[in-house]
mmCIF file of C-alpha atoms in Angstrom:
data_model
loop_
_atom_site.group_PDB
_atom_site.id
_atom_site.type_symbol
_atom_site.label_atom_id
_atom_site.label_comp_id
_atom_site.label_asym_id
_atom_site.label_seq_id
_atom_site.Cartn_x
_atom_site.Cartn_y
_atom_site.Cartn_z
ATOM 1 C CA MET A 1 11.515 -45.965 -4.003
ATOM 2 C CA GLY A 2 12.395 -42.486 -5.227
ATOM 3 C CA LEU A 3 10.943 -39.257 -4.015
ATOM 4 C CA PRO A 4 7.228 -39.043 -4.931
ATOM 5 C CA GLN A 5 6.365 -36.699 -7.746
ATOM 6 C CA LYS A 6 4.180 -34.557 -5.487
ATOM 7 C CA HIS A 7 7.270 -33.702 -3.420
ATOM 8 C CA PHE A 8 9.158 -32.660 -6.553
ATOM 9 C CA ARG A 9 6.269 -30.434 -7.564
ATOM 10 C CA LEU A 10 6.100 -28.807 -4.148
ATOM 11 C CA LEU A 11 9.860 -28.232 -4.115
ATOM 12 C CA PHE A 12 9.650 -26.692 -7.567
ATOM 13 C CA VAL A 13 6.871 -24.303 -6.464
ATOM 14 C CA LEU A 14 8.830 -23.240 -3.387
ATOM 15 C CA LEU A 15 11.958 -22.595 -5.432
ATOM 16 C CA LEU A 16 9.931 -20.621 -7.945
ATOM 17 C CA LEU A 17 8.489 -18.449 -5.170
ATOM 18 C CA LEU A 18 11.955 -17.730 -3.812
ATOM 19 C CA PHE A 19 13.281 -16.703 -7.220
ATOM 20 C CA ILE A 20 10.270 -14.637 -8.269
ATOM 21 C CA PHE A 21 9.912 -12.898 -4.906
ATOM 22 C CA PRO A 22 13.481 -12.561 -3.578
ATOM 23 C CA ASN A 23 12.513 -9.600 -1.384
ATOM 24 C CA LEU A 24 9.234 -10.519 0.216
ATOM 25 C CA ASP A 25 9.546 -7.686 2.725
ATOM 26 C CA HIS A 26 8.782 -5.265 -0.114
ATOM 27 C CA ILE A 27 5.469 -6.890 -0.971
ATOM 28 C CA LYS A 28 2.538 -4.678 -0.036
ATOM 29 C CA LEU A 29 -0.963 -5.825 0.485
ATOM 30 C CA SER A 30 -3.389 -4.437 -2.020
ATOM 31 C CA GLU A 31 -5.681 -1.908 -0.437
ATOM 32 C CA SER A 32 -9.286 -1.869 -1.393
ATOM 33 C CA ALA A 33 -10.232 1.257 -3.263
ATOM 34 C CA PRO A 34 -13.055 3.343 -1.901
ATOM 35 C CA ASP A 35 -16.447 2.892 -3.546
ATOM 36 C CA TYR A 36 -17.005 6.227 -5.279
ATOM 37 C CA SER A 37 -20.489 5.140 -6.340
ATOM 38 C CA THR A 38 -21.853 5.107 -2.771
ATOM 39 C CA LEU A 39 -24.868 7.388 -2.451
ATOM 40 C CA VAL A 40 -24.413 10.441 -0.203
ATOM 41 C CA TYR A 41 -27.725 12.183 -0.776
ATOM 42 C CA LYS A 42 -30.452 12.810 -3.344
ATOM 43 C CA GLY A 43 -32.463 15.896 -4.101
ATOM 44 C CA CYS A 44 -35.603 15.515 -6.218
ATOM 45 C CA ALA A 45 -38.028 18.281 -7.121
ATOM 46 C CA ARG A 46 -41.609 17.544 -6.108
ATOM 47 C CA GLN A 47 -43.034 18.429 -9.514
ATOM 48 C CA SER A 48 -42.667 15.855 -12.278
ATOM 49 C CA ILE A 49 -42.164 16.660 -15.948
ATOM 50 C CA SER A 50 -45.372 16.662 -17.979
ATOM 51 C CA ASP A 51 -44.240 15.090 -21.222
ATOM 52 C CA PRO A 52 -47.066 13.623 -23.345
ATOM 53 C CA SER A 53 -45.114 14.135 -26.590
ATOM 54 C CA GLY A 54 -41.811 12.776 -25.263
ATOM 55 C CA VAL A 55 -39.895 15.971 -26.094
ATOM 56 C CA TYR A 56 -38.523 16.371 -22.564
ATOM 57 C CA SER A 57 -37.498 12.727 -22.421
ATOM 58 C CA GLN A 58 -35.505 13.107 -25.619
ATOM 59 C CA ALA A 59 -33.827 16.271 -24.362
ATOM 60 C CA LEU A 60 -33.010 14.644 -21.021
ATOM 61 C CA SER A 61 -31.559 11.563 -22.694
ATOM 62 C CA ALA A 62 -29.402 13.766 -24.916
ATOM 63 C CA LEU A 63 -28.235 15.694 -21.848
ATOM 64 C CA PHE A 64 -27.260 12.548 -19.965
ATOM 65 C CA GLY A 65 -25.460 11.175 -22.999
ATOM 66 C CA SER A 66 -23.434 14.359 -23.398
ATOM 67 C CA LEU A 67 -22.489 14.481 -19.710
ATOM 68 C CA ILE A 68 -21.411 10.850 -19.601
ATOM 69 C CA SER A 69 -19.343 11.271 -22.747
ATOM 70 C CA GLN A 70 -17.511 14.296 -21.352
ATOM 71 C CA SER A 71 -16.815 12.591 -18.022
ATOM 72 C CA SER A 72 -14.080 10.521 -19.657
ATOM 73 C CA LYS A 73 -12.236 13.732 -20.554
ATOM 74 C CA ALA A 74 -12.827 16.177 -17.705
ATOM 75 C CA ASN A 75 -13.997 16.248 -14.094
ATOM 76 C CA PHE A 76 -16.498 19.066 -14.713
ATOM 77 C CA PHE A 77 -18.833 19.827 -17.588
ATOM 78 C CA LYS A 78 -21.939 21.946 -17.993
ATOM 79 C CA THR A 79 -24.298 22.064 -20.982
ATOM 80 C CA THR A 80 -27.892 22.498 -22.169
ATOM 81 C CA THR A 81 -30.156 20.564 -24.508
ATOM 82 C CA GLY A 82 -33.523 21.245 -26.097
ATOM 83 C CA SER A 83 -34.895 24.675 -26.937
ATOM 84 C CA GLY A 84 -37.431 27.181 -25.662
ATOM 85 C CA GLN A 85 -39.593 25.804 -22.877
ATOM 86 C CA THR A 86 -38.054 22.358 -23.279
ATOM 87 C CA THR A 87 -34.522 23.560 -22.554
ATOM 88 C CA ILE A 88 -32.809 21.472 -19.897
ATOM 89 C CA SER A 89 -29.490 22.497 -18.347
ATOM 90 C CA GLY A 90 -27.262 20.112 -16.482
ATOM 91 C CA LEU A 91 -23.768 19.483 -15.183
ATOM 92 C CA PHE A 92 -21.615 16.893 -13.528
ATOM 93 C CA GLN A 93 -18.564 17.193 -11.344
ATOM 94 C CA CYS A 94 -16.132 14.587 -10.067
ATOM 95 C CA ARG A 95 -13.845 14.960 -7.105
ATOM 96 C CA GLY A 96 -10.610 16.646 -8.108
ATOM 97 C CA ASP A 97 -8.451 13.607 -7.283
ATOM 98 C CA LEU A 98 -10.366 11.134 -9.469
ATOM 99 C CA SER A 99 -8.835 9.803 -12.664
ATOM 100 C CA ASN A 100 -10.735 10.099 -15.932
ATOM 101 C CA VAL A 101 -11.634 6.424 -15.751
ATOM 102 C CA ASP A 102 -12.969 6.684 -12.194
ATOM 103 C CA CYS A 103 -14.843 9.851 -13.086
ATOM 104 C CA TYR A 104 -16.506 8.192 -16.061
ATOM 105 C CA ASN A 105 -17.420 5.098 -14.041
ATOM 106 C CA CYS A 106 -18.940 7.299 -11.355
ATOM 107 C CA VAL A 107 -20.906 9.639 -13.635
ATOM 108 C CA SER A 108 -22.241 6.845 -15.844
ATOM 109 C CA LYS A 109 -24.178 5.484 -12.853
ATOM 110 C CA LEU A 110 -25.981 8.763 -12.115
ATOM 111 C CA PRO A 111 -28.720 8.799 -14.803
ATOM 112 C CA ILE A 112 -29.853 5.332 -13.724
ATOM 113 C CA LEU A 113 -29.910 6.406 -10.082
ATOM 114 C CA ILE A 114 -31.877 9.556 -10.909
ATOM 115 C CA ASP A 115 -34.511 7.514 -12.696
ATOM 116 C CA LYS A 116 -34.639 4.986 -9.853
ATOM 117 C CA LEU A 117 -34.624 7.444 -6.946
ATOM 118 C CA CYS A 118 -36.419 10.454 -8.424
ATOM 119 C CA GLY A 119 -38.285 9.403 -11.537
ATOM 120 C CA THR A 120 -38.540 12.357 -13.948
ATOM 121 C CA PRO A 121 -38.845 15.523 -11.849
ATOM 122 C CA ILE A 122 -38.267 18.993 -13.295
ATOM 123 C CA ALA A 123 -34.989 19.137 -11.353
ATOM 124 C CA ALA A 124 -32.794 16.575 -9.597
ATOM 125 C CA ARG A 125 -29.385 16.268 -7.992
ATOM 126 C CA ILE A 126 -27.692 13.029 -6.974
ATOM 127 C CA GLN A 127 -24.461 13.149 -4.972
ATOM 128 C CA LEU A 128 -22.197 10.115 -4.773
ATOM 129 C CA LEU A 129 -18.905 9.919 -2.892
ATOM 130 C CA GLY A 130 -16.941 10.612 -6.052
ATOM 131 C CA CYS A 131 -19.251 12.723 -8.216
ATOM 132 C CA TYR A 132 -22.608 14.391 -8.595
ATOM 133 C CA LEU A 133 -25.014 15.279 -11.391
ATOM 134 C CA HIS A 134 -27.574 18.054 -11.429
ATOM 135 C CA TYR A 135 -30.167 19.026 -14.017
ATOM 136 C CA GLU A 136 -33.145 21.379 -14.152
ATOM 137 C CA VAL A 137 -35.796 22.346 -16.668
ATOM 138 C CA SER A 138 -35.852 25.942 -17.864
ATOM 139 C CA GLY A 139 -37.690 28.184 -15.412
ATOM 140 C CA PHE A 140 -36.913 26.156 -12.304
ATOM 141 C CA THR A 141 -36.495 28.334 -9.194
ATOM 142 C CA GLN A 142 -32.827 28.996 -8.461
ATOM 143 C CA ILE A 143 -31.301 28.693 -5.008
ATOM 144 C CA SER A 144 -28.292 30.401 -3.445
ATOM 145 C CA GLY A 145 -24.870 28.889 -3.911
ATOM 146 C CA MET A 146 -24.480 29.031 -0.121
ATOM 147 C CA GLU A 147 -27.595 26.940 0.494
ATOM 148 C CA MET A 148 -26.776 23.876 2.583
ATOM 149 C CA LEU A 149 -27.970 20.748 0.808
ATOM 150 C CA PHE A 150 -26.673 18.052 3.118
ATOM 151 C CA LYS A 151 -24.430 17.423 6.103
ATOM 152 C CA THR A 152 -23.189 14.359 7.929
ATOM 153 C CA CYS A 153 -21.201 14.222 11.167
ATOM 154 C CA SER A 154 -19.775 11.148 12.842
ATOM 155 C CA GLY A 155 -21.441 9.966 16.003
ATOM 156 C CA LYS A 156 -18.048 9.743 17.687
ATOM 157 C CA SER A 157 -16.814 12.900 19.353
ATOM 158 C CA GLY A 158 -13.659 13.961 21.163
ATOM 159 C CA GLY A 159 -10.430 13.458 19.277
ATOM 160 C CA GLY A 160 -8.309 14.140 22.353
ATOM 161 C CA ASN A 161 -6.921 17.336 23.770
ATOM 162 C CA GLY A 162 -6.400 20.047 21.202
ATOM 163 C CA PHE A 163 -8.605 18.428 18.547
ATOM 164 C CA GLY A 164 -10.714 21.548 18.066
ATOM 165 C CA GLU A 165 -7.671 23.768 17.635
ATOM 166 C CA SER A 166 -6.051 21.340 15.190
ATOM 167 C CA ARG A 167 -9.217 21.114 13.097
ATOM 168 C CA ASP A 168 -9.661 24.897 13.016
ATOM 169 C CA THR A 169 -6.031 25.369 11.977
ATOM 170 C CA ALA A 170 -6.472 22.834 9.176
ATOM 171 C CA PHE A 171 -9.680 24.566 8.091
ATOM 172 C CA SER A 172 -7.895 27.939 7.963
ATOM 173 C CA ALA A 173 -5.224 26.415 5.727
ATOM 174 C CA LEU A 174 -7.958 24.958 3.538
ATOM 175 C CA VAL A 175 -9.684 28.316 3.057
ATOM 176 C CA SER A 176 -6.356 29.917 2.130
ATOM 177 C CA GLY A 177 -5.427 27.092 -0.220
ATOM 178 C CA MET A 178 -8.687 27.253 -2.143
ATOM 179 C CA GLY A 179 -7.477 30.512 -3.628
ATOM 180 C CA ASN A 180 -5.115 28.448 -5.791
ATOM 181 C CA GLY A 181 -7.773 26.248 -7.345
ATOM 182 C CA LEU A 182 -11.168 24.628 -7.028
ATOM 183 C CA PHE A 183 -9.933 21.492 -5.234
ATOM 184 C CA TYR A 184 -7.570 21.408 -2.276
ATOM 185 C CA THR A 185 -6.486 19.053 0.498
ATOM 186 C CA THR A 186 -4.278 19.700 3.496
ATOM 187 C CA SER A 187 -3.707 18.551 7.051
ATOM 188 C CA PHE A 188 -2.535 19.770 10.428
ATOM 189 C CA GLN A 189 -1.319 17.360 13.082
ATOM 190 C CA SER A 190 -3.971 14.607 13.173
ATOM 191 C CA VAL A 191 -6.676 16.325 11.111
ATOM 192 C CA PHE A 192 -7.072 16.000 7.347
ATOM 193 C CA VAL A 193 -9.358 18.364 5.407
ATOM 194 C CA LEU A 194 -10.619 18.505 1.830
ATOM 195 C CA GLY A 195 -12.580 21.111 -0.107
ATOM 196 C CA GLN A 196 -13.970 21.523 -3.615
ATOM 197 C CA CYS A 197 -15.952 24.174 -5.475
ATOM 198 C CA GLU A 198 -18.155 23.808 -8.526
ATOM 199 C CA GLY A 199 -16.099 23.936 -11.690
ATOM 200 C CA ASP A 200 -17.340 27.282 -13.051
ATOM 201 C CA LEU A 201 -17.017 29.196 -9.772
ATOM 202 C CA GLY A 202 -14.599 32.133 -9.653
ATOM 203 C CA ALA A 203 -11.739 32.209 -7.130
ATOM 204 C CA ALA A 204 -13.367 34.817 -4.875
ATOM 205 C CA ASP A 205 -16.752 33.090 -4.872
ATOM 206 C CA CYS A 206 -15.070 29.744 -4.260
ATOM 207 C CA GLY A 207 -13.203 31.122 -1.252
ATOM 208 C CA SER A 208 -16.401 32.591 0.179
ATOM 209 C CA CYS A 209 -18.313 29.350 -0.352
ATOM 210 C CA VAL A 210 -15.663 27.176 1.313
ATOM 211 C CA LYS A 211 -15.361 29.602 4.214
ATOM 212 C CA ASN A 212 -19.114 29.380 4.694
ATOM 213 C CA ALA A 213 -19.003 25.578 4.525
ATOM 214 C CA VAL A 214 -16.188 25.472 7.084
ATOM 215 C CA GLN A 215 -18.204 27.622 9.492
ATOM 216 C CA ARG A 216 -21.195 25.329 9.010
ATOM 217 C CA ALA A 217 -19.036 22.282 9.725
ATOM 218 C CA GLN A 218 -17.685 23.822 12.914
ATOM 219 C CA VAL A 219 -21.169 24.635 14.150
ATOM 220 C CA GLU A 220 -23.121 21.653 12.842
ATOM 221 C CA CYS A 221 -20.578 18.941 13.659
ATOM 222 C CA GLY A 222 -19.186 20.409 16.873
ATOM 223 C CA SER A 223 -16.682 17.964 18.385
ATOM 224 C CA SER A 224 -17.393 15.107 15.931
ATOM 225 C CA VAL A 225 -14.164 13.492 14.729
ATOM 226 C CA SER A 226 -15.276 13.627 11.082
ATOM 227 C CA GLY A 227 -17.855 15.392 8.986
ATOM 228 C CA GLN A 228 -18.901 16.606 5.548
ATOM 229 C CA VAL A 229 -20.932 19.664 4.629
ATOM 230 C CA TYR A 230 -22.380 20.134 1.136
ATOM 231 C CA LEU A 231 -23.468 23.552 -0.024
ATOM 232 C CA ASN A 232 -24.985 24.213 -3.429
ATOM 233 C CA LYS A 233 -21.672 25.349 -4.936
ATOM 234 C CA CYS A 234 -19.024 23.669 -2.750
ATOM 235 C CA PHE A 235 -18.349 21.100 -0.044
ATOM 236 C CA VAL A 236 -15.809 20.439 2.710
ATOM 237 C CA SER A 237 -14.800 17.294 4.540
ATOM 238 C CA TYR A 238 -12.602 16.635 7.558
ATOM 239 C CA SER A 239 -11.322 13.534 9.339
ATOM 240 C CA TYR A 240 -9.382 12.961 12.551
ATOM 241 C CA TYR A 241 -6.675 10.251 12.685
ATOM 242 C CA ALA A 242 -5.729 9.214 16.193
ATOM 243 C CA ASN A 243 -2.341 7.915 15.046
ATOM 244 C CA GLY A 244 -1.607 10.852 12.782
ATOM 245 C CA VAL A 245 -2.581 11.545 9.170
ATOM 246 C CA PRO A 246 -1.225 8.662 7.012
ATOM 247 C CA LYS A 247 1.692 9.364 4.685
ATOM 248 C CA LYS A 248 -0.443 8.181 1.797
ATOM 249 C CA SER A 249 -2.884 10.901 0.838
ATOM 250 C CA PRO A 250 -6.076 9.973 2.689
ATOM 251 C CA SER A 251 -8.280 11.827 0.217
ATOM 252 C CA ASP A 252 -9.171 8.424 -1.240
ATOM 253 C CA ASP A 253 -10.534 7.488 2.178
ATOM 254 C CA SER A 254 -11.820 10.866 3.330
ATOM 255 C CA PHE A 255 -15.338 9.500 3.502
ATOM 256 C CA SER A 256 -14.269 6.357 5.344
ATOM 257 C CA SER A 257 -13.754 5.788 9.036
ATOM 258 C CA PRO A 258 -10.233 6.918 10.019
ATOM 259 C CA SER A 259 -9.979 3.884 12.276
ATOM 260 C CA GLY A 260 -10.151 1.732 9.154
ATOM 261 C CA TRP A 261 -6.809 2.997 7.894
ATOM 262 C CA SER A 262 -4.108 0.376 7.465
ATOM 263 C CA GLY A 263 -0.547 1.336 6.670
ATOM 264 C CA GLU A 264 2.462 -0.538 5.307
ATOM 265 C CA ASN A 265 3.260 -2.288 8.630
ATOM 266 C CA THR A 266 0.450 -4.796 8.123
ATOM 267 C CA GLY A 267 1.701 -5.633 4.637
ATOM 268 C CA LYS A 268 5.256 -6.098 5.879
ATOM 269 C CA THR A 269 4.139 -8.334 8.736
ATOM 270 C CA VAL A 270 2.198 -10.609 6.394
ATOM 271 C CA ALA A 271 5.120 -10.623 3.938
ATOM 272 C CA ILE A 272 7.501 -11.724 6.705
ATOM 273 C CA ILE A 273 5.122 -14.514 7.722
ATOM 274 C CA LEU A 274 4.770 -15.580 4.092
ATOM 275 C CA GLY A 275 8.532 -15.530 3.582
ATOM 276 C CA GLY A 276 9.099 -17.543 6.739
ATOM 277 C CA ALA A 277 6.545 -20.143 5.698
ATOM 278 C CA VAL A 278 8.127 -20.513 2.261
ATOM 279 C CA GLY A 279 11.581 -20.811 3.812
ATOM 280 C CA VAL A 280 10.541 -23.468 6.330
ATOM 281 C CA GLY A 281 8.690 -25.410 3.660
ATOM 282 C CA PHE A 282 11.730 -25.266 1.402
ATOM 283 C CA VAL A 283 14.025 -26.664 4.125
ATOM 284 C CA VAL A 284 11.584 -29.477 4.981
ATOM 285 C CA ILE A 285 11.198 -30.546 1.359
ATOM 286 C CA LEU A 286 14.955 -30.317 0.790
ATOM 287 C CA LEU A 287 15.584 -32.613 3.780
ATOM 288 C CA MET A 288 13.032 -35.096 2.483
ATOM 289 C CA PHE A 289 14.685 -34.829 -0.911
ATOM 290 C CA ALA A 290 18.130 -35.641 0.525
ATOM 291 C CA ARG A 291 16.827 -38.477 2.687
ATOM 292 C CA ASN A 292 15.214 -40.208 -0.256
ATOM 293 C CA LEU A 293 18.303 -39.755 -2.371
ATOM 294 C CA LEU A 294 20.433 -41.352 0.355
ATOM 295 C CA LYS A 295 18.064 -44.319 0.454
ATOM 296 C CA LYS A 296 18.109 -44.673 -3.315
ATOM 297 C CA HIS A 297 21.883 -44.538 -3.705
ATOM 298 C CA ASP A 298 23.105 -46.226 -0.538
ATOM 299 C CA GLY A 299 24.119 -42.968 1.072
ATOM 300 C CA LYS A 300 26.569 -42.003 -1.698
ATOM 301 C CA LEU A 301 26.421 -38.375 -2.693
ATOM 302 C CA LEU A 302 28.669 -36.205 -4.810
ATOM 303 C CA ILE A 303 29.148 -32.489 -4.185
ATOM 304 C CA LYS A 304 29.707 -30.015 -7.002
ATOM 305 C CA GLU A 305 31.755 -27.421 -5.130
ATOM 306 C CA ASP A 306 32.480 -25.009 -7.955
ATOM 307 C CA GLY A 307 28.974 -25.010 -9.423
ATOM 308 C CA PHE A 308 27.052 -21.745 -9.640
ATOM 309 C CA LYS A 309 23.874 -22.280 -11.580
ATOM 310 C CA LEU A 310 23.003 -25.908 -12.245
ATOM 311 C CA LEU A 311 20.331 -27.823 -14.085
ATOM 312 C CA VAL A 312 19.828 -31.229 -12.463
ATOM 313 C CA GLU A 313 17.837 -33.962 -14.135
ATOM 314 C CA VAL A 314 15.935 -36.050 -11.605
ATOM 315 C CA ASP A 315 13.108 -38.359 -12.668
ATOM 316 C CA SER A 316 12.169 -36.035 -15.558
ATOM 317 C CA PHE A 317 11.881 -33.009 -13.263
ATOM 318 C CA PHE A 318 14.178 -30.016 -13.763
ATOM 319 C CA LEU A 319 15.163 -27.622 -10.992
ATOM 320 C CA PHE A 320 17.216 -24.433 -11.195
ATOM 321 C CA VAL A 321 19.309 -23.738 -8.112
ATOM 322 C CA TYR A 322 21.963 -21.244 -7.085
ATOM 323 C CA GLY A 323 25.234 -22.084 -5.335
ATOM 324 C CA GLU A 324 26.256 -25.614 -4.362
ATOM 325 C CA PHE A 325 23.924 -28.525 -4.947
ATOM 326 C CA PHE A 326 24.097 -32.190 -3.920
ATOM 327 C CA CYS A 327 23.913 -34.634 -6.787
ATOM 328 C CA PHE A 328 24.089 -38.401 -6.758
ATOM 329 C CA ARG A 329 26.354 -40.877 -8.458
ATOM 330 C CA GLY A 330 25.197 -42.105 -11.828
ATOM 331 C CA GLN A 331 23.062 -39.020 -12.666
ATOM 332 C CA LYS A 332 23.995 -36.405 -15.215
ATOM 333 C CA LEU A 333 25.005 -33.020 -13.841
ATOM 334 C CA VAL A 334 24.844 -30.190 -16.359
ATOM 335 C CA ASP A 335 26.316 -26.763 -15.604
ATOM 336 C CA ARG A 336 25.050 -23.457 -16.989
ATOM 337 C CA MET A 337 27.207 -23.781 -20.114
ATOM 338 C CA GLY A 338 25.442 -27.009 -20.998
ATOM 339 C CA GLN A 339 28.496 -29.221 -20.342
ATOM 340 C CA GLU A 340 28.130 -32.540 -18.642
ATOM 341 C CA SER A 341 30.300 -33.245 -15.586
#
């Protein structure tokens, strides 16, 4: 009997893998993107909107619609809707390293979360990992831009000898770098830091806000290996990486555990294992292929020594191969020019 069809199919798949992925060591495992829609904190005013006529609801809906629309074009936008006592001002801001698509996806979730978590207060602010939205009705009491809204510090402390000095050096570089824009990331040794100011803040005010946030982080988080401090007009984040800050910008993972970082070595290891498995499988199937051919044709085989790229017809299955290929007497051997041998 000839070689079963399932063996031909398996051999074909293995050959296809080898041709499509000739350099398996370059394959990288896909890395899961951080979930920018994870809730960081919520701030809801205690007083709810009194809206028997529905005027506030209409103004708030218009505000949300405008903010969501603009989030596909920019990472910061501020506007007002309504008039007189029903005026509502609001803004959104996305992290400076988010694409327009990610920013839109993040911001579009905020109105639903505000309704779910706060209801309809006269002012609300929802902060996600990748964006935040804030609105307030005209006349709402203003707070200082330096007011601390939220902080979080990891429960793990230490970071090894010199951690405090490395973090402070990175923070100093962050404060200096914020003079060049409203979003900045940098690192020193094993510490990565990130800072961002509200989009309409001037350079001097931004620098002062970030400096204040850095001081709060140093005091509030102490020796914690990671932390984030949110002020009204800016925020800072830092993370310690025991094996050094990854070559890939870790800003995508700045809110994740540094120990969860995986570099290219894991991808290469899996690629090598995958390549080895394909190679071994190919050899096994090829041996089975040859053994069955020997049985079928009384051990008589022909060798095409000068062949380069051949198309061999075997039981209605077609295989492309490179280099020399064993063929058997009585079958048609067709070279790449379409000539029969």
